[in-house]
Coordinates of C-alpha atoms in Angstrom, one line a residue:
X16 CA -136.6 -6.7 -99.1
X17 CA -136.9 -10.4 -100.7
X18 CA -138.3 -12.6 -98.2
X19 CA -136.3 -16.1 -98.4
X20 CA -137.6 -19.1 -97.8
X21 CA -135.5 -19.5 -94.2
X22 CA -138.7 -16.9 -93.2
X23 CA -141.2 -17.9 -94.5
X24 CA -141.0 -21.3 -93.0
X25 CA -140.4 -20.7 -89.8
X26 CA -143.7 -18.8 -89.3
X27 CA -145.1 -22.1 -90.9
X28 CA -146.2 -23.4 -87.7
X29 CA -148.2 -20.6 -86.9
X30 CA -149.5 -20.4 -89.8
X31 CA -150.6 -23.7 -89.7
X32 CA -151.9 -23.1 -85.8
X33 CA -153.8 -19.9 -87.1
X34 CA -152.4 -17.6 -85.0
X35 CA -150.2 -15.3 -87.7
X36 CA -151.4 -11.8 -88.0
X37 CA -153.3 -11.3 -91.3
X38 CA -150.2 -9.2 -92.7
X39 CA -147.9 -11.9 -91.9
X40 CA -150.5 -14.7 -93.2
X41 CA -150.9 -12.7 -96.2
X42 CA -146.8 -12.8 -96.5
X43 CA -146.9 -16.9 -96.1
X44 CA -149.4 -17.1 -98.6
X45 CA -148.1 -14.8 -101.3
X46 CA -144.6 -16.9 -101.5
X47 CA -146.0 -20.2 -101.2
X48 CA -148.4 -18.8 -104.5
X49 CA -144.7 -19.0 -106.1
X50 CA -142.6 -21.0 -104.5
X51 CA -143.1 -24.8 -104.8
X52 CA -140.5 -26.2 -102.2
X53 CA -142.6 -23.9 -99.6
X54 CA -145.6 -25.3 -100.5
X55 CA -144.2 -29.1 -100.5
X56 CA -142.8 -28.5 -97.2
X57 CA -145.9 -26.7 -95.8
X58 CA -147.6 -30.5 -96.8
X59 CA -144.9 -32.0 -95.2
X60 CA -145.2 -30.3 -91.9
X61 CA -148.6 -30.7 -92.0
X62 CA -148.8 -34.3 -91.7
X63 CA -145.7 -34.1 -89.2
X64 CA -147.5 -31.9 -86.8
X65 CA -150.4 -33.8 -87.0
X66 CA -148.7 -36.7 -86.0
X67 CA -146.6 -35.0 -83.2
X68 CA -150.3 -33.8 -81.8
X69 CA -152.0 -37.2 -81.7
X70 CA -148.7 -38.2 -79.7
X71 CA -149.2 -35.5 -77.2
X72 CA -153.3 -34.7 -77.0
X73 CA -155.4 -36.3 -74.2
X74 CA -159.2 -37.4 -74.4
X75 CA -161.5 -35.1 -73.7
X76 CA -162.5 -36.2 -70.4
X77 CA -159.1 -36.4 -69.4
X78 CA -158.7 -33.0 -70.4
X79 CA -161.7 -32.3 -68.4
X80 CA -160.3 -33.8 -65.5
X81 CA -157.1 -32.0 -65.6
X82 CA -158.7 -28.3 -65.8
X83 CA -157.9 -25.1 -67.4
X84 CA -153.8 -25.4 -66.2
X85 CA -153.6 -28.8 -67.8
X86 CA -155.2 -27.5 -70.9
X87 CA -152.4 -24.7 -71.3
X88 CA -149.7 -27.3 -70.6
X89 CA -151.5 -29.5 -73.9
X90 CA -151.4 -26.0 -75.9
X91 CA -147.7 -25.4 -75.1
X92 CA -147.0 -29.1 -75.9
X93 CA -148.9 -28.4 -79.2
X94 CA -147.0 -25.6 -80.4
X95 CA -143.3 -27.7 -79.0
X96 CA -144.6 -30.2 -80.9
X97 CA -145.3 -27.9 -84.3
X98 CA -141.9 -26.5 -83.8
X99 CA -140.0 -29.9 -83.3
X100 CA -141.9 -31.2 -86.6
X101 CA -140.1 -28.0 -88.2
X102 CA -136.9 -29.0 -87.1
X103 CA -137.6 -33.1 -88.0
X104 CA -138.2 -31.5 -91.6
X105 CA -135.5 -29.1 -92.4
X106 CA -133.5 -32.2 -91.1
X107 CA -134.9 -34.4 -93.5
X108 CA -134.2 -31.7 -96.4
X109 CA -130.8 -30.8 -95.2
X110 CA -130.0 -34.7 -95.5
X111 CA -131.8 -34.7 -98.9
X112 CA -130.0 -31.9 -100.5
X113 CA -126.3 -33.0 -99.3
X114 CA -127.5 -36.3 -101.1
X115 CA -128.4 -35.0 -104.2
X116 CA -125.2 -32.4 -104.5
X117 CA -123.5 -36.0 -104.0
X118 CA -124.8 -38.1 -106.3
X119 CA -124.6 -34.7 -108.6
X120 CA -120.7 -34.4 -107.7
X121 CA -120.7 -38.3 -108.8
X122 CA -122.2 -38.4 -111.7
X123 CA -120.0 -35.2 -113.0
X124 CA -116.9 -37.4 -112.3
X125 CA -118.0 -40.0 -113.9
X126 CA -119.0 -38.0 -117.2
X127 CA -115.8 -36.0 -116.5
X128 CA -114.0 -39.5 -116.8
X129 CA -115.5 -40.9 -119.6
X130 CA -114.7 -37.8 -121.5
X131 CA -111.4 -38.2 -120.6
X132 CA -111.5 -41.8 -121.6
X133 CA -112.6 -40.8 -124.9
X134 CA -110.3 -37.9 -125.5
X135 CA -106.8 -40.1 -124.5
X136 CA -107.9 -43.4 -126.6
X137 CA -109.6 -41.1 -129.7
X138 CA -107.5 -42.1 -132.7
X139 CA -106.8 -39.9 -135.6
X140 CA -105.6 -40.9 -139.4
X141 CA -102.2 -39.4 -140.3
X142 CA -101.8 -39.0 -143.7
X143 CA -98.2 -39.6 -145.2
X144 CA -96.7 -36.2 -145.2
X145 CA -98.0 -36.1 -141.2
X146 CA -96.8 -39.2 -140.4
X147 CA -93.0 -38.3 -141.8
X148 CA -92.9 -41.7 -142.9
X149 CA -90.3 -42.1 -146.3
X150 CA -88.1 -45.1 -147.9
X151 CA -84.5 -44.6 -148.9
X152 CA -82.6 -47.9 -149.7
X153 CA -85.2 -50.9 -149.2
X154 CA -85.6 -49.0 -145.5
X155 CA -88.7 -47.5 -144.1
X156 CA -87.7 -44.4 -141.9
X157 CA -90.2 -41.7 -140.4
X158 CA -88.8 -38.3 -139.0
X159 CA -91.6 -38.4 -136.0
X160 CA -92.1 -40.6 -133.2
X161 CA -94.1 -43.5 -134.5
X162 CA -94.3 -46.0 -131.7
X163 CA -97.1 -47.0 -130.7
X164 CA -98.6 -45.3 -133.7
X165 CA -97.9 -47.5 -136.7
X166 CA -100.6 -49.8 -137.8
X167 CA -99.9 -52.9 -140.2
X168 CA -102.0 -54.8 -142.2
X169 CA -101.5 -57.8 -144.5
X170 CA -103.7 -59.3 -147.5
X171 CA -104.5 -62.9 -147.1
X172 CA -102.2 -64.0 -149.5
X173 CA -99.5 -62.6 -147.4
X174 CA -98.2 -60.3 -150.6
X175 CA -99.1 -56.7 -149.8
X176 CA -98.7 -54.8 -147.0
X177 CA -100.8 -51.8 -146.1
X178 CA -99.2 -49.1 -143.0
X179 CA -100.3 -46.0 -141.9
X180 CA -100.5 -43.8 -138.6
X181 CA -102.9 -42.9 -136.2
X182 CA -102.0 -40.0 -133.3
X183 CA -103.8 -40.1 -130.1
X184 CA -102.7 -38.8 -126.6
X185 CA -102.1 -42.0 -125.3
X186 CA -98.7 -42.4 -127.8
X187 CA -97.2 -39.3 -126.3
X188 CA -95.1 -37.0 -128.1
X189 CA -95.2 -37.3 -131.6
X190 CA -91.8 -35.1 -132.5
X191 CA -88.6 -36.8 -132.2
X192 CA -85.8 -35.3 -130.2
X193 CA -82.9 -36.7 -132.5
X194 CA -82.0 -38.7 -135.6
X195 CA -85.1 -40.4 -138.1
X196 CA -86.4 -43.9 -136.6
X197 CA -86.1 -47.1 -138.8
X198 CA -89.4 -48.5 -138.9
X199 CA -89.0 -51.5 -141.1
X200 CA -86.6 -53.1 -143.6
X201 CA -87.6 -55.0 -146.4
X202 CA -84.3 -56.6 -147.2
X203 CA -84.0 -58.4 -144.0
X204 CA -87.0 -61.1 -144.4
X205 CA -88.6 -63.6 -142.5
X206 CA -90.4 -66.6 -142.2
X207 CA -93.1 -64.8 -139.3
X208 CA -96.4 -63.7 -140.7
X209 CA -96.4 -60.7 -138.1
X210 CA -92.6 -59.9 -137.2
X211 CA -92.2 -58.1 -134.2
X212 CA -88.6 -56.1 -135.1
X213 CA -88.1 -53.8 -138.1
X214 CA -87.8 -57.3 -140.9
X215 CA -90.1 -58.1 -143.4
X216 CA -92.8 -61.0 -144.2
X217 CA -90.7 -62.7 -146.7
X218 CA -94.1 -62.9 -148.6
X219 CA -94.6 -59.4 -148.5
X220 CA -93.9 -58.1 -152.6
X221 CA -95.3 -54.3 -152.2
X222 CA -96.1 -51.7 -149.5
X223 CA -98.8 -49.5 -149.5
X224 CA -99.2 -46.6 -147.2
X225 CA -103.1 -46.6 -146.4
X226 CA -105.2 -43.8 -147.1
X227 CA -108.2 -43.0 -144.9
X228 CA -111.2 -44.5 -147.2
X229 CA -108.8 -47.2 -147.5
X230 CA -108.3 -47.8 -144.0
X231 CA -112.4 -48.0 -143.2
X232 CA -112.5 -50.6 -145.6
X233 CA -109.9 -52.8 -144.1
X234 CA -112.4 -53.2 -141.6
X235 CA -114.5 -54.7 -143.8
X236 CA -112.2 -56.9 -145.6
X237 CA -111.2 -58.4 -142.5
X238 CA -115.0 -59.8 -141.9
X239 CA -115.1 -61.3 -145.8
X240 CA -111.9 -63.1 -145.0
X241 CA -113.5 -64.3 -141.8
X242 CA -116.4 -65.7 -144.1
X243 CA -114.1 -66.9 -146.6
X244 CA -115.5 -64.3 -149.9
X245 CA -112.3 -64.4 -151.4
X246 CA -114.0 -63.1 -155.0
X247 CA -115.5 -60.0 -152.1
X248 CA -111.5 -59.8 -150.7
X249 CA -109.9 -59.3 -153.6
X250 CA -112.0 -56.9 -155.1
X251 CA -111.7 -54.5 -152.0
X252 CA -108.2 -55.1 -151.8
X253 CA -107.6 -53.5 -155.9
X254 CA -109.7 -50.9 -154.2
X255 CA -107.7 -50.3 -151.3
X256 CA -104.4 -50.4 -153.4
X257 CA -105.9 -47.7 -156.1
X258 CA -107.2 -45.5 -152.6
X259 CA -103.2 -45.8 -151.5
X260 CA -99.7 -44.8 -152.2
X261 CA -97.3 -47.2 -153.2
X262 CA -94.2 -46.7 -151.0
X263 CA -91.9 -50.0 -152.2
X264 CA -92.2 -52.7 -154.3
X265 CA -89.9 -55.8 -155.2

């Protein structure tokens, strides 16, 4: 039979006091040779049962005074106090365990919820086929549910316009229940840079669906505009236009 733990320390205090048998001490002795909580704790109550007998042990001459009856009252109060040091412990070690299963349960949570953070806001590239996007008639349509997944992305000079799709869990269902959507319309123009409804930059000459080199390029471009490169600019943006489709031109 395995001997747990639970045993092993409560014959501690007797162990300690030197009054096992030499079966049971050799018991003690032979888990604590493989069991390092045992051993810590066996430290532990040590020191605690030290102090609990400077707390209860009287000077020798009081001792004296007090006779042999008094002397087994100090022994009694000994081995209370060995046994209430046990119980101070395992107290202390409950307390420390619930502690560490919490901060354990909290820091699962909080790994759980960054995961989950990452997963809902992850966006993926969509290429042209997966994005069901098409024209017909000056009219940009797409067969799936782009909201929140359409991305648009001028030139400086206000004359091409790059699109493409990303899915991620936070745009919801991708597949349309029901007719194609109209996404844009480049006959109805406007003066605004970034329009809001379905018209068009009246700058805007082509449209380019984005590829996926293209689109990590974009990022780039976007600092060399910040900087003013405009030699840098145009140069990625012949790139980016080679990388991409051409969906609709004036």
């Amino acid at each position: 039979m395995k001997i747990t733990c639970d045993v092993i320390q409560d014959l501690m205090p007797s162990y300690i006091d030197g009054i096992l048998s030499e079966d049971s001490k050799v018991l003690v002795e032979e888990h604590m040779g493989t069991c390092q909580e045992c051993r810590k704790m066996l430290e532990i109550m040590k020191e605690e049962q030290g102090k609990e007998q400077v707390r209860i042990k009287p000077s020798a001459a009081s001792t004296a005074e007090r006779g042999a009856g008094e002397t087994e009252n100090t022994e009694s109060n000994a081995n209370a106090g060995s046994v209430a040091a046990l119980k101070k412990i395992r107290k202390k070690l409950l307390v420390r365990r619930v502690l560490t299963a919490a901060v354990a349960v909290i820091l699962t949570l909080i790994a759980a919820a960054a995961g989950y953070n990452h997963w809902y806001f992850n966006e993926k590239y969509m290429t042209l086929e997966d994005s069901g996007m098409y024209v017909k008639n000056n009219y940009l349509y797409s067969s799936n549910n782009l909201i929140s997944r359409m991305k648009v992305q001028y030139t400086e000079d206000g004359k091409t316009e790059f699109v493409y799709a990303i899915d991620a869990p936070y745009a919801g269902t991708l597949e349309l229940k029901g007719n194609d959507i109209l996404l844009q319309d480049f006959s109805k123009k406007t003066e605004e840079v970034s329009p809001e409804d379905d018209s068009t930059p009246e700058t805007v000459k082509e449209v380019y669906y984005m590829s996926e080199e293209a689109q990590k390029k974009s990022l780039e471009l976007t600092e060399l505009e910040v900087k003013g490169d405009l030699e840098a600019v145009e140069k990625i943006v012949d790139e980016m236009k080679q990388e991409s489709e051409l969906i609709w031109s004036e």
